[in-house]
Coordinates of C-alpha atoms in Angstrom, one line a residue:
Chain S
X1 CA -19.8 -62.5 -96.0
X2 CA -19.1 -59.8 -93.5
X3 CA -21.1 -59.2 -90.3
X4 CA -21.3 -56.3 -87.8
X5 CA -21.8 -57.7 -84.3
X6 CA -23.4 -56.0 -81.3
X7 CA -24.8 -56.8 -77.9
X8 CA -28.2 -56.4 -76.4
X9 CA -28.9 -57.5 -72.8
X10 CA -25.7 -59.6 -72.9
X11 CA -26.8 -61.4 -76.0
X12 CA -24.8 -61.0 -79.1
X13 CA -26.5 -60.3 -82.4
X14 CA -25.1 -59.6 -85.9
X15 CA -26.3 -58.0 -89.2
X16 CA -25.0 -58.0 -92.7
X17 CA -22.5 -55.2 -93.3
X18 CA -24.0 -54.4 -96.7
X19 CA -27.0 -52.7 -95.0
X20 CA -24.8 -50.8 -92.6
X21 CA -24.0 -47.1 -93.4
X22 CA -22.1 -46.2 -90.2
X23 CA -22.1 -46.5 -86.4
X24 CA -22.4 -43.4 -84.2
X25 CA -22.6 -42.7 -80.4
X26 CA -26.0 -42.2 -79.0
X27 CA -27.1 -38.5 -79.8
X28 CA -30.1 -36.6 -78.4
X29 CA -33.3 -38.2 -79.6
X30 CA -36.3 -36.0 -80.5
X31 CA -39.6 -37.8 -79.7
X32 CA -42.3 -37.7 -82.4
X33 CA -46.0 -38.0 -81.5
X34 CA -48.4 -40.7 -82.8
X35 CA -45.6 -43.1 -83.8
X36 CA -45.7 -46.8 -82.7
X37 CA -44.0 -47.6 -79.5
X38 CA -40.9 -49.2 -81.2
X39 CA -40.1 -45.8 -82.7
X40 CA -38.1 -43.7 -80.2
X41 CA -38.1 -40.6 -82.3
X42 CA -35.7 -38.9 -84.8
X43 CA -32.2 -37.8 -84.7
X44 CA -30.3 -35.1 -86.7
X45 CA -27.6 -36.9 -88.7
X46 CA -25.6 -34.3 -90.7
X47 CA -28.8 -32.3 -91.6
X48 CA -31.0 -35.4 -92.3
X49 CA -33.8 -36.5 -89.8
X50 CA -33.2 -40.2 -89.2
X51 CA -36.0 -42.3 -87.4
X52 CA -34.7 -44.5 -84.6
X53 CA -36.0 -48.0 -83.8
X54 CA -35.9 -49.5 -80.4
X55 CA -34.7 -53.0 -81.4
X56 CA -35.2 -54.4 -77.9
X57 CA -39.0 -53.8 -78.3
X58 CA -38.9 -55.7 -81.6
X59 CA -37.1 -58.6 -80.0
X60 CA -39.5 -58.7 -77.0
X61 CA -36.7 -57.8 -74.7
X62 CA -37.1 -55.7 -71.6
X63 CA -36.6 -52.0 -72.4
X64 CA -34.0 -50.6 -70.1
X65 CA -33.0 -47.0 -69.8
X66 CA -30.7 -45.8 -72.5
X67 CA -27.1 -45.2 -71.5
X68 CA -24.6 -42.7 -72.8
X69 CA -22.4 -45.6 -73.8
X70 CA -25.1 -47.0 -76.2
X71 CA -24.5 -46.9 -79.9
X72 CA -26.6 -46.4 -82.9
X73 CA -26.2 -48.4 -86.1
X74 CA -27.3 -46.4 -89.1
X75 CA -28.7 -48.8 -91.8
X76 CA -29.9 -48.3 -95.3
X77 CA -32.5 -50.8 -96.7
X78 CA -34.2 -50.2 -100.1
X79 CA -32.9 -46.6 -99.9
X80 CA -34.6 -46.1 -96.5
X81 CA -32.2 -44.9 -93.8
X82 CA -33.0 -45.5 -90.2
X83 CA -31.1 -46.1 -86.9
X84 CA -31.1 -49.0 -84.5
X85 CA -30.3 -48.5 -80.8
X86 CA -28.0 -51.2 -79.5
X87 CA -26.1 -51.6 -76.2
X88 CA -22.7 -51.7 -77.8
X89 CA -21.3 -52.4 -81.3
X90 CA -18.7 -55.1 -80.9
X91 CA -16.9 -55.8 -84.1
X92 CA -16.8 -56.3 -87.9
X93 CA -16.1 -60.0 -88.8
X94 CA -15.7 -62.0 -91.9
X95 CA -17.4 -65.4 -92.0
X96 CA -17.9 -68.2 -94.5
X97 CA -21.5 -69.1 -95.4
X98 CA -21.2 -72.6 -94.0
X99 CA -20.6 -71.0 -90.6
X100 CA -24.3 -69.9 -90.5
X101 CA -26.5 -72.4 -89.0
X102 CA -30.4 -72.4 -89.0
X103 CA -32.2 -70.8 -86.0
X104 CA -33.2 -73.1 -83.1
X105 CA -36.7 -74.6 -83.1
X106 CA -37.0 -75.9 -79.6
X107 CA -39.6 -73.4 -78.5
X108 CA -42.1 -73.0 -81.2
X109 CA -44.1 -70.6 -79.2
X110 CA -41.3 -68.1 -79.3
X111 CA -41.6 -65.7 -82.3
X112 CA -38.2 -66.0 -84.0
X113 CA -39.1 -65.0 -87.5
X114 CA -36.6 -62.0 -87.3
X115 CA -33.7 -64.4 -86.7
X116 CA -32.4 -65.8 -90.0
X117 CA -29.6 -67.9 -88.4
X118 CA -27.0 -68.3 -85.7
X119 CA -23.2 -67.8 -86.1
X120 CA -20.5 -69.3 -83.9
X121 CA -18.1 -66.5 -83.2
X122 CA -15.1 -66.9 -80.6
X123 CA -16.9 -69.5 -78.4
X124 CA -20.1 -67.4 -78.4
X125 CA -23.2 -67.6 -80.4
X126 CA -24.3 -64.6 -82.4
X127 CA -27.8 -64.3 -83.7
X128 CA -28.1 -63.1 -87.3
X129 CA -31.0 -60.6 -87.6
X130 CA -33.1 -60.5 -90.8
X131 CA -33.3 -56.8 -91.4
X132 CA -35.7 -56.9 -94.4
X133 CA -38.3 -58.7 -92.2
X134 CA -37.9 -56.0 -89.5
X135 CA -38.3 -53.2 -92.0
X136 CA -41.4 -54.8 -93.5
X137 CA -42.9 -55.1 -90.0
X138 CA -42.1 -51.5 -89.4
X139 CA -43.7 -50.5 -92.7
X140 CA -46.9 -52.4 -91.8
X141 CA -47.1 -50.7 -88.4
X142 CA -46.7 -47.4 -90.0
X143 CA -49.3 -48.2 -92.7
X144 CA -51.9 -48.5 -89.9
X145 CA -51.4 -44.9 -89.0
X146 CA -51.1 -43.8 -92.7
X147 CA -47.5 -43.1 -92.5
X148 CA -44.4 -44.4 -94.3
X149 CA -40.9 -44.4 -93.3
X150 CA -40.0 -42.3 -96.2
X151 CA -42.4 -39.7 -95.1
X152 CA -40.8 -39.6 -91.7
X153 CA -37.4 -39.4 -93.3
X154 CA -38.4 -36.5 -95.4
Chain E
X1 CA 17.5 47.2 89.4
X2 CA 13.9 48.5 88.8
X3 CA 14.7 51.7 90.7
X4 CA 17.7 52.2 88.5
X5 CA 15.7 51.7 85.4
X6 CA 13.0 54.2 86.6
X7 CA 15.7 56.7 87.3
X8 CA 17.2 56.1 83.8
X9 CA 13.7 56.5 82.3
X10 CA 13.1 59.7 84.2
X11 CA 16.4 61.2 83.0
X12 CA 15.7 60.2 79.5
X13 CA 12.2 61.8 79.6
X14 CA 13.7 65.1 80.9
X15 CA 16.3 65.1 78.2
X16 CA 13.6 64.5 75.6
X17 CA 11.5 67.5 76.9
X18 CA 14.5 69.8 76.9
X19 CA 15.5 68.8 73.4
X20 CA 11.9 69.3 72.3
X21 CA 12.0 72.9 73.7
X22 CA 15.2 73.6 71.7
X23 CA 13.7 72.0 68.6
X24 CA 10.2 73.5 68.7
X25 CA 10.8 76.7 70.7
X26 CA 14.2 78.3 70.8
X27 CA 15.5 77.3 67.5
X28 CA 12.4 78.6 65.5
X29 CA 12.4 81.8 67.6
X30 CA 16.1 82.4 66.8
X31 CA 15.5 81.7 63.2
X32 CA 12.5 84.2 63.2
X33 CA 14.7 86.9 64.8
X34 CA 17.3 86.5 62.1
X35 CA 14.8 86.4 59.3
X36 CA 13.0 89.5 60.6
X37 CA 16.4 91.3 60.8
X38 CA 17.0 90.4 57.2
X39 CA 13.5 91.6 56.1
X40 CA 14.1 94.8 58.0
X41 CA 17.3 95.3 56.1
X42 CA 15.6 94.5 52.8
X43 CA 12.8 96.9 53.5
X44 CA 15.2 99.7 54.3
X45 CA 17.1 98.9 51.1
X46 CA 13.8 99.0 49.2
X47 CA 13.0 102.5 50.4
X48 CA 16.5 103.6 49.5
X49 CA 16.1 102.1 46.0
X50 CA 12.7 104.0 45.7
X51 CA 14.4 107.2 46.6
X52 CA 17.3 106.6 44.3
X53 CA 15.2 105.8 41.3
X54 CA 12.3 108.1 42.3
X55 CA 9.9 105.4 41.5
X56 CA 6.6 104.8 43.4
X57 CA 6.2 101.3 41.9
X58 CA 9.2 100.1 43.9
X59 CA 7.4 101.4 47.0
X60 CA 4.4 99.3 46.2
X61 CA 6.7 96.3 45.7
X62 CA 8.2 97.1 49.1
X63 CA 4.8 96.6 50.7
X64 CA 5.3 92.9 50.1
X65 CA 8.3 93.0 52.5
X66 CA 6.0 94.4 55.1
X67 CA 3.5 91.7 54.6
X68 CA 6.3 89.1 54.9
X69 CA 7.5 90.6 58.2
X70 CA 4.0 90.5 59.7
X71 CA 3.2 87.0 58.5
X72 CA 6.5 85.8 59.9
X73 CA 5.6 87.1 63.3
X74 CA 2.1 85.5 63.1
X75 CA 3.7 82.2 62.3
X76 CA 5.5 82.2 65.7
X77 CA 2.3 82.8 67.6
X78 CA 2.2 79.2 68.8
X79 CA 5.8 79.0 69.9
X80 CA 5.8 78.0 73.6
X81 CA 9.0 79.9 74.6
X82 CA 8.2 83.3 73.0
X83 CA 6.3 85.9 74.9
X84 CA 3.2 86.9 72.9
X85 CA 3.3 90.5 74.2
X86 CA 6.8 91.0 73.0
X87 CA 5.8 89.7 69.5
X88 CA 2.8 92.2 69.5
X89 CA 5.1 95.0 70.5
X90 CA 7.5 94.3 67.7
X91 CA 4.6 94.1 65.3
X92 CA 3.3 97.5 66.3
X93 CA 6.7 99.1 66.3
X94 CA 7.4 97.8 62.8
X95 CA 4.0 99.0 61.4
X96 CA 4.7 102.4 62.9
X97 CA 8.2 102.5 61.4
X98 CA 7.0 101.3 58.0
X99 CA 4.1 103.9 57.8
X100 CA 6.5 106.7 58.7
X101 CA 9.2 105.6 56.4
X102 CA 6.8 105.1 53.5
X103 CA 5.4 108.6 53.9
X104 CA 8.8 110.1 54.2
X105 CA 10.0 108.2 51.1
X106 CA 6.8 109.4 49.2
X107 CA 7.7 112.9 50.1
X108 CA 11.3 112.5 49.1
X109 CA 10.2 111.1 45.7
X110 CA 7.8 114.0 45.2
X111 CA 10.8 116.2 46.0
X112 CA 9.4 117.9 49.2
X113 CA 12.0 119.7 51.3
X114 CA 10.0 120.8 54.3
X115 CA 11.4 120.9 57.8
X116 CA 9.4 118.1 59.1
X117 CA 11.2 115.7 56.6
X118 CA 14.5 115.7 58.5
X119 CA 12.7 115.2 61.7
X120 CA 10.9 112.3 60.2
X121 CA 14.1 110.8 58.9
X122 CA 15.6 110.9 62.3
X123 CA 12.6 109.3 63.9
X124 CA 12.6 106.8 61.3
X125 CA 16.2 105.8 62.0
X126 CA 15.5 105.7 65.7
X127 CA 12.5 103.4 65.2
X128 CA 14.5 101.1 62.9
X129 CA 17.4 100.9 65.4
X130 CA 15.0 100.2 68.2
X131 CA 13.4 97.3 66.3
X132 CA 16.8 96.0 65.3
X133 CA 18.0 96.2 68.9
X134 CA 14.9 94.4 70.2
X135 CA 15.5 91.6 67.6
X136 CA 19.2 91.4 68.5
X137 CA 18.3 91.1 72.2
X138 CA 15.8 88.4 71.4
X139 CA 18.6 86.5 69.6
X140 CA 20.9 86.9 72.6
X141 CA 18.2 85.7 75.1
X142 CA 17.5 82.7 72.9
X143 CA 21.1 81.7 72.5
X144 CA 21.6 81.9 76.3
X145 CA 18.5 79.8 76.9
X146 CA 19.7 77.2 74.4
X147 CA 23.1 77.0 76.0
X148 CA 21.5 76.5 79.4
X149 CA 19.2 73.8 78.1
X150 CA 22.1 71.9 76.4
X151 CA 24.3 71.9 79.5
X152 CA 21.3 70.5 81.5
X153 CA 20.8 67.8 78.9
X154 CA 24.5 66.8 79.0
X155 CA 24.3 66.5 82.8
X156 CA 21.2 64.2 82.6
X157 CA 22.9 62.1 80.0
X158 CA 26.1 61.5 82.0
X159 CA 24.0 60.5 85.1
X160 CA 22.0 58.0 82.9
X161 CA 25.2 56.5 81.5
X162 CA 26.6 55.9 84.9
X163 CA 23.5 54.2 86.2
X164 CA 23.3 52.0 83.1
X165 CA 26.9 50.8 83.4
X166 CA 26.3 49.9 87.1
X167 CA 23.1 48.0 86.3
X168 CA 24.8 46.0 83.5
X169 CA 27.6 44.9 85.9
X170 CA 25.2 43.7 88.5
X171 CA 23.2 41.7 85.9
X172 CA 26.3 40.0 84.5
X173 CA 27.4 38.9 88.0
X174 CA 23.9 37.4 88.8
X175 CA 23.9 35.5 85.4
X176 CA 27.3 34.0 86.0
X177 CA 26.3 32.6 89.4
X178 CA 23.1 31.1 88.0
X179 CA 24.9 29.5 85.0
X180 CA 27.5 27.7 87.2
X181 CA 24.7 26.3 89.4
X182 CA 22.7 25.0 86.4
X183 CA 25.7 23.3 84.7
X184 CA 26.6 21.5 88.0
X185 CA 23.0 20.3 88.3
X186 CA 22.7 19.0 84.6
X187 CA 26.1 17.4 84.0
X188 CA 25.8 14.4 86.3
X189 CA 22.9 12.6 84.6
X190 CA 24.3 13.5 81.2
X191 CA 27.6 11.8 82.1
X192 CA 25.7 8.7 83.0
X193 CA 23.8 8.8 79.6
X194 CA 27.2 9.3 77.7
X195 CA 28.7 6.3 79.5
X196 CA 25.6 4.2 78.6
X197 CA 25.9 5.3 74.9
X198 CA 29.6 4.3 74.8
X199 CA 28.6 0.9 76.1
X200 CA 26.0 0.6 73.4
X201 CA 28.5 1.6 70.7
X202 CA 30.7 -1.2 71.9
X203 CA 27.8 -3.6 71.2
X204 CA 26.2 -4.1 74.6
X205 CA 22.5 -3.7 74.1
X206 CA 21.5 -5.1 77.5
X207 CA 22.3 -1.9 79.4
X208 CA 19.6 0.2 81.2
X209 CA 20.1 3.7 82.5
X210 CA 18.7 4.3 86.0
X211 CA 15.9 7.0 86.2
X212 CA 16.8 9.3 89.2
X213 CA 14.6 12.3 88.7
X214 CA 11.2 13.4 87.2
X215 CA 12.6 16.3 85.2
X216 CA 13.6 16.5 81.5
X217 CA 16.7 14.4 82.2
X218 CA 14.6 11.7 83.9
X219 CA 12.3 11.7 80.8
X220 CA 15.4 11.5 78.6
X221 CA 16.7 8.5 80.5
X222 CA 13.2 6.8 80.2
X223 CA 13.1 7.5 76.5
X224 CA 16.7 6.2 76.1
X225 CA 15.7 2.9 77.8
X226 CA 12.6 2.6 75.6
X227 CA 14.8 3.3 72.5
X228 CA 17.2 0.6 73.6
X229 CA 14.4 -1.9 74.1
X230 CA 13.1 -1.2 70.5
X231 CA 16.7 -1.4 69.2
X232 CA 17.2 -4.8 70.8
X233 CA 14.0 -6.0 69.3
X234 CA 15.0 -4.8 65.8
X235 CA 18.5 -6.4 66.1
X236 CA 16.9 -9.7 67.1
X237 CA 14.5 -9.4 64.1
X238 CA 17.4 -8.7 61.8
X239 CA 19.4 -11.7 63.1
X240 CA 16.4 -14.0 62.7
X241 CA 15.7 -12.6 59.2
X242 CA 19.4 -13.1 58.3
X243 CA 19.2 -16.7 59.3
X244 CA 16.0 -17.1 57.2
X245 CA 17.6 -15.3 54.2
X246 CA 20.6 -17.6 54.5
X247 CA 18.4 -20.7 54.3
X248 CA 16.2 -19.3 51.5
X249 CA 19.2 -18.1 49.5
X250 CA 20.7 -21.6 49.7
X251 CA 17.4 -23.1 48.4
X252 CA 17.2 -20.5 45.6
X253 CA 20.8 -21.3 44.6
X254 CA 20.0 -25.0 44.5
X255 CA 16.8 -24.4 42.4
X256 CA 18.5 -21.9 40.1
X257 CA 21.3 -24.4 39.4
X258 CA 18.7 -27.1 38.6
X259 CA 16.8 -24.7 36.4
X260 CA 20.0 -23.8 34.5
X261 CA 20.8 -27.5 33.9
X262 CA 17.2 -28.0 32.7
X263 CA 17.5 -24.9 30.4
X264 CA 20.7 -26.2 29.0
X265 CA 19.1 -29.6 28.3
X266 CA 16.1 -27.9 26.7
X267 CA 18.4 -25.8 24.6
X268 CA 20.3 -28.8 23.2
X269 CA 16.9 -30.6 22.5
X270 CA 15.7 -27.5 20.7
X271 CA 18.9 -27.4 18.6
X272 CA 18.4 -31.1 17.7
X273 CA 14.8 -30.4 16.7
X274 CA 15.9 -27.3 14.7
X275 CA 18.5 -29.4 12.8
X276 CA 15.9 -32.1 12.0
X277 CA 13.4 -29.5 10.7
X278 CA 16.2 -27.8 8.7
X279 CA 16.9 -31.2 7.1
X280 CA 13.2 -31.6 6.5
X281 CA 13.1 -28.1 4.9
X282 CA 16.1 -28.9 2.7
X283 CA 14.4 -32.2 1.6
X284 CA 11.2 -30.2 0.8
X285 CA 13.3 -27.7 -1.2
X286 CA 14.9 -30.6 -3.2
X287 CA 11.4 -32.1 -3.8
X288 CA 10.2 -28.7 -5.0
X289 CA 13.2 -28.4 -7.3
X290 CA 12.6 -31.9 -8.7
X291 CA 8.9 -31.2 -9.1
X292 CA 9.9 -28.0 -11.0
X293 CA 12.2 -30.1 -13.2
X294 CA 9.4 -32.6 -13.9
X295 CA 7.0 -29.7 -14.6
X296 CA 9.5 -28.3 -17.1
X297 CA 9.9 -31.7 -18.7
X298 CA 6.1 -32.0 -18.9
X299 CA 6.0 -28.6 -20.5
X300 CA 8.6 -29.6 -23.0
X301 CA 6.8 -32.9 -23.7
X302 CA 3.6 -31.0 -24.1
X303 CA 5.3 -28.7 -26.6
X304 CA 6.7 -31.9 -28.4
X305 CA 3.2 -33.5 -28.4
X306 CA 1.7 -30.3 -29.9
X307 CA 4.4 -30.4 -32.6
X308 CA 3.5 -34.0 -33.3
X309 CA -0.1 -33.1 -33.6
X310 CA 0.6 -30.3 -36.0
X311 CA 2.8 -32.6 -38.1
X312 CA 0.1 -35.3 -38.1
X313 CA -2.5 -32.8 -39.2
X314 CA -0.2 -31.7 -42.0
X315 CA 0.3 -35.4 -43.0
X316 CA -3.5 -35.9 -43.0
X317 CA -3.9 -32.9 -45.2
X318 CA -1.2 -34.1 -47.6
X319 CA -2.8 -37.5 -47.9
X320 CA -6.2 -36.0 -48.6
X321 CA -4.5 -33.8 -51.3
X322 CA -3.0 -37.0 -52.8
X323 CA -6.5 -38.6 -52.7
X324 CA -7.8 -35.6 -54.7
X325 CA -5.0 -35.9 -57.2
X326 CA -5.7 -39.6 -57.7
X327 CA -9.3 -38.7 -58.2
X328 CA -8.1 -36.3 -60.9
X329 CA -6.2 -39.2 -62.5
X330 CA -9.4 -41.2 -62.4
X331 CA -11.2 -38.4 -64.2
X332 CA -8.4 -38.4 -66.8
X333 CA -8.8 -42.2 -67.3
X334 CA -12.5 -41.6 -67.9
X335 CA -11.6 -39.2 -70.6
X336 CA -9.2 -41.7 -72.1
X337 CA -12.0 -44.3 -72.0
X338 CA -14.3 -42.0 -73.8
X339 CA -11.7 -41.3 -76.4
X340 CA -11.0 -45.1 -76.7
X341 CA -14.7 -45.6 -77.3
X342 CA -14.7 -43.1 -80.1
X343 CA -11.6 -44.6 -81.6
X344 CA -13.2 -48.0 -81.3
X345 CA -16.3 -46.6 -83.1
X346 CA -14.1 -45.0 -85.7
X347 CA -12.3 -48.3 -86.3
X348 CA -15.6 -50.1 -86.6
X349 CA -16.8 -47.5 -89.1
X350 CA -13.5 -47.9 -91.0
X351 CA -14.0 -51.7 -91.0
X352 CA -17.5 -51.3 -92.2
X353 CA -16.3 -49.0 -95.0
X354 CA -13.5 -51.5 -95.9
X355 CA -16.0 -54.4 -96.0
X356 CA -18.3 -52.4 -98.3
X357 CA -15.4 -51.6 -100.5
X358 CA -14.9 -55.4 -101.0
X359 CA -11.6 -56.7 -102.2
X360 CA -10.1 -53.1 -102.5
X361 CA -10.7 -52.4 -98.8
X362 CA -9.0 -55.5 -97.5
X363 CA -5.8 -53.7 -96.4
X364 CA -7.8 -50.9 -94.9
X365 CA -9.8 -53.5 -92.9
X366 CA -6.6 -54.8 -91.3
X367 CA -5.6 -51.3 -90.3
X368 CA -9.0 -50.7 -88.9
X369 CA -8.8 -53.9 -86.9
X370 CA -5.4 -52.9 -85.5
X371 CA -6.8 -49.5 -84.5
X372 CA -9.8 -51.2 -82.8
X373 CA -7.3 -53.5 -80.9
X374 CA -5.3 -50.5 -79.8
X375 CA -8.5 -48.9 -78.5
X376 CA -9.4 -52.0 -76.6
X377 CA -5.9 -52.2 -75.1
X378 CA -6.1 -48.6 -74.0
X379 CA -9.4 -49.4 -72.4
X380 CA -7.8 -52.4 -70.6
X381 CA -4.9 -50.1 -69.4
X382 CA -7.3 -47.5 -68.1
X383 CA -9.2 -50.2 -66.3
X384 CA -5.8 -51.3 -64.7
X385 CA -5.2 -47.7 -63.8
X386 CA -8.6 -47.4 -62.2
X387 CA -8.0 -50.5 -60.2
X388 CA -4.7 -49.1 -59.0
X389 CA -6.3 -45.8 -58.1
X390 CA -9.0 -47.7 -56.2
X391 CA -6.3 -49.6 -54.3
X392 CA -4.4 -46.4 -53.6
X393 CA -7.5 -44.7 -52.3
X394 CA -8.5 -47.5 -50.0
X395 CA -4.9 -47.6 -48.7
X396 CA -5.1 -43.9 -48.2
X397 CA -8.3 -44.2 -46.3
X398 CA -6.8 -46.8 -44.1
X399 CA -3.8 -44.5 -43.5
X400 CA -6.0 -41.6 -42.7
X401 CA -8.0 -43.7 -40.3
X402 CA -4.9 -44.9 -38.5
X403 CA -3.6 -41.3 -38.5
X404 CA -6.8 -40.1 -37.0
X405 CA -6.5 -42.9 -34.4
X406 CA -2.9 -41.7 -33.7
X407 CA -4.2 -38.1 -33.4
X408 CA -6.8 -39.3 -31.0
X409 CA -4.2 -41.1 -28.9
X410 CA -1.8 -38.2 -29.1
X411 CA -4.7 -35.9 -28.0
X412 CA -5.2 -38.2 -25.0
X413 CA -1.5 -38.2 -24.3
X414 CA -1.5 -34.4 -24.6
X415 CA -4.3 -34.3 -22.0
X416 CA -2.5 -36.7 -19.7
X417 CA 0.8 -34.8 -20.0
X418 CA -1.1 -31.6 -19.3
X419 CA -2.7 -33.2 -16.2
X420 CA 0.7 -34.4 -15.1
X421 CA 2.1 -30.9 -15.5
X422 CA -0.8 -29.5 -13.5
X423 CA -0.4 -32.1 -10.7
X424 CA 3.4 -31.6 -10.6
X425 CA 2.8 -27.8 -10.3
X426 CA 0.5 -28.5 -7.4
X427 CA 3.1 -30.7 -5.9
X428 CA 5.7 -28.0 -6.4
X429 CA 3.5 -25.4 -4.7
X430 CA 2.6 -27.8 -1.9
X431 CA 6.3 -28.6 -1.3
X432 CA 7.2 -24.8 -1.5
X433 CA 4.5 -24.2 1.2
X434 CA 5.9 -27.1 3.2
X435 CA 9.4 -25.6 2.9
X436 CA 8.3 -22.2 4.0
X437 CA 6.3 -23.7 6.9
X438 CA 9.4 -25.7 8.0
X439 CA 11.4 -22.5 7.8
X440 CA 8.9 -20.7 10.0
X441 CA 9.2 -23.6 12.5
X442 CA 13.0 -23.3 12.4
X443 CA 12.7 -19.6 13.1
X444 CA 10.2 -20.3 15.9
X445 CA 12.6 -23.0 17.3
X446 CA 15.5 -20.5 17.1
X447 CA 13.4 -18.0 19.1
X448 CA 12.6 -20.7 21.7
X449 CA 16.4 -21.5 21.8
X450 CA 17.3 -17.9 22.3
X451 CA 14.7 -17.5 25.0
X452 CA 15.9 -20.7 26.7
X453 CA 19.5 -19.6 26.5
X454 CA 18.6 -16.2 28.0
X455 CA 16.6 -18.1 30.7
X456 CA 19.7 -20.2 31.4
X457 CA 21.9 -17.1 31.7
X458 CA 19.3 -15.4 33.9
X459 CA 19.1 -18.5 36.2
X460 CA 22.9 -18.7 36.4
X461 CA 22.8 -15.0 37.3
X462 CA 20.1 -15.8 39.9
X463 CA 22.3 -18.7 41.3
X464 CA 25.2 -16.3 41.6
X465 CA 23.0 -13.7 43.2
X466 CA 21.7 -16.3 45.7
X467 CA 25.2 -17.3 46.5
X468 CA 26.1 -13.6 47.1
X469 CA 23.0 -13.4 49.2
X470 CA 24.1 -16.3 51.3
X471 CA 27.5 -14.7 51.8
X472 CA 25.8 -11.4 52.7
X473 CA 23.5 -13.2 55.2
X474 CA 26.5 -15.0 56.7
X475 CA 28.3 -11.6 57.0
X476 CA 25.1 -10.1 58.6
X477 CA 25.0 -13.0 61.0
X478 CA 28.6 -12.5 62.1
X479 CA 28.0 -8.7 62.3
X480 CA 25.0 -9.2 64.5
X481 CA 26.8 -11.7 66.7
X482 CA 29.0 -8.8 67.8
X483 CA 25.9 -7.4 69.6
X484 CA 25.2 -8.7 73.1
X485 CA 21.4 -9.2 73.1
X486 CA 21.2 -10.8 76.6
X487 CA 19.1 -13.8 77.7
X488 CA 16.5 -13.5 74.8
X489 CA 19.1 -14.6 72.2

């Protein structure tokens, strides 16, 4: 399978390339009221409003200020398009399935249900993110406020 | 003599009286007679003219002749030698004649031819002749009287002359006798005085003239002796003064010679001092010249230092400009970095597209990977460039700092050179002043030398004069020794 790797707070993560539409530099983000805190706002991508998710919030990482060098990975899951803010998109790599190892279980108290596995890439470990789980969580959060991602998208 | 003089005086007085009679009496009377004669003639002629012209106006004019005749007679009334009665008689006769003649003439004019007329004419002629005769007689008497008086006067004059001649002869004889006596009396004492004067002329001042009488000659001899006494005193005084002058002149001569020697020594000392001070002045002049040279060098150094400063400023500016340029390069590398980012992103997108295309996109994925590598390399290169620029800038900063340090030092050097130039100028001025002061001293010394020389000359002259004075006093001494001053010498 093919993975797109990126970095967040010096930690490498990766996602399946099949969900990825494209990668773009960070554009101007328009904030939207009443949205949960992991939604930054929306951007204008070739005429379409695309909601942007702050991935660091989801991964319980400290939220730093956004930098101009940050990238956005545009993904499409179940025909829903959204953007993820990452520090930097690193590469597109091909891996074998056996290279994927299960996530660590040392600290049970840590919520790692968004990590589907760990991949060894060039002497560094890259954590494989389960995008479907993340999108479900987002949908649930939005349901609390009677909103759906598709509505925002429209 | 007195009798003779009285006789002479009497004669003279007589002569004077007689001459006065002629002058005041006879001569005017004679004159009157002649004038009356003339008037009478004129009167007669007037009547004749009246008859000839038958004019009564001429008669009236003729009356003036009558008046003249009568006034002429009146004028002689005071004449001492004329008889008053005779004058009156002539006056009456003339008036009678005139009246008669006038009447007759009147008648002749009116053309009367009576008998009486001829009688009147005859009487008239008689009267006129009588008057004329009387006048002529008067003239004759006067002339005789005058001749008599003149002969008397001559006689008196001759007598007086004879007496005068006699008296003169007698007086001359008496004066001759008296003169001879007086000369004989006076010559003896005068001879003695003459002899004494001769002795004095020969140099003997001891002589005394004996006083023999109490008259003027005796007084003269006394005065002569007194004069000789004074003369002796004066001569002794002169001799003593001469001796004194001789001694003093010798002393002056000695002193003047010593002064001249001293002045010569002083002059040579002054010359030495002058030479030394001139050398001093020359040294000061050389110092001044050197100081000026140093000042000039300092000026040039100052100029050079200023040039260095300008160049250093220029270098600093250029380095700063280089810094700015390198900054621009940095900016360009940032741009390149941004572009590399984009390219990298594009490569990633291409890789994503290739992966989604599956087996068909495999070749494209390789190209995308290559492009991504290129972008990475360009980022590495720009990082190297940035590093280099950073090094360059730090080097530049170090250079600028050291240049600034140099500038500071060169400023300090500039200041020091400027101070040096100022000090050297002051030295130059001071040495110039010293030189001019030394020159003034030399001038003053030259003045002193001149004065000393002139003093030496003067003292030499004084010495000469003193010598001459000694000679003169010696001469005076020998001259005075010719005089015999007696025991007092």
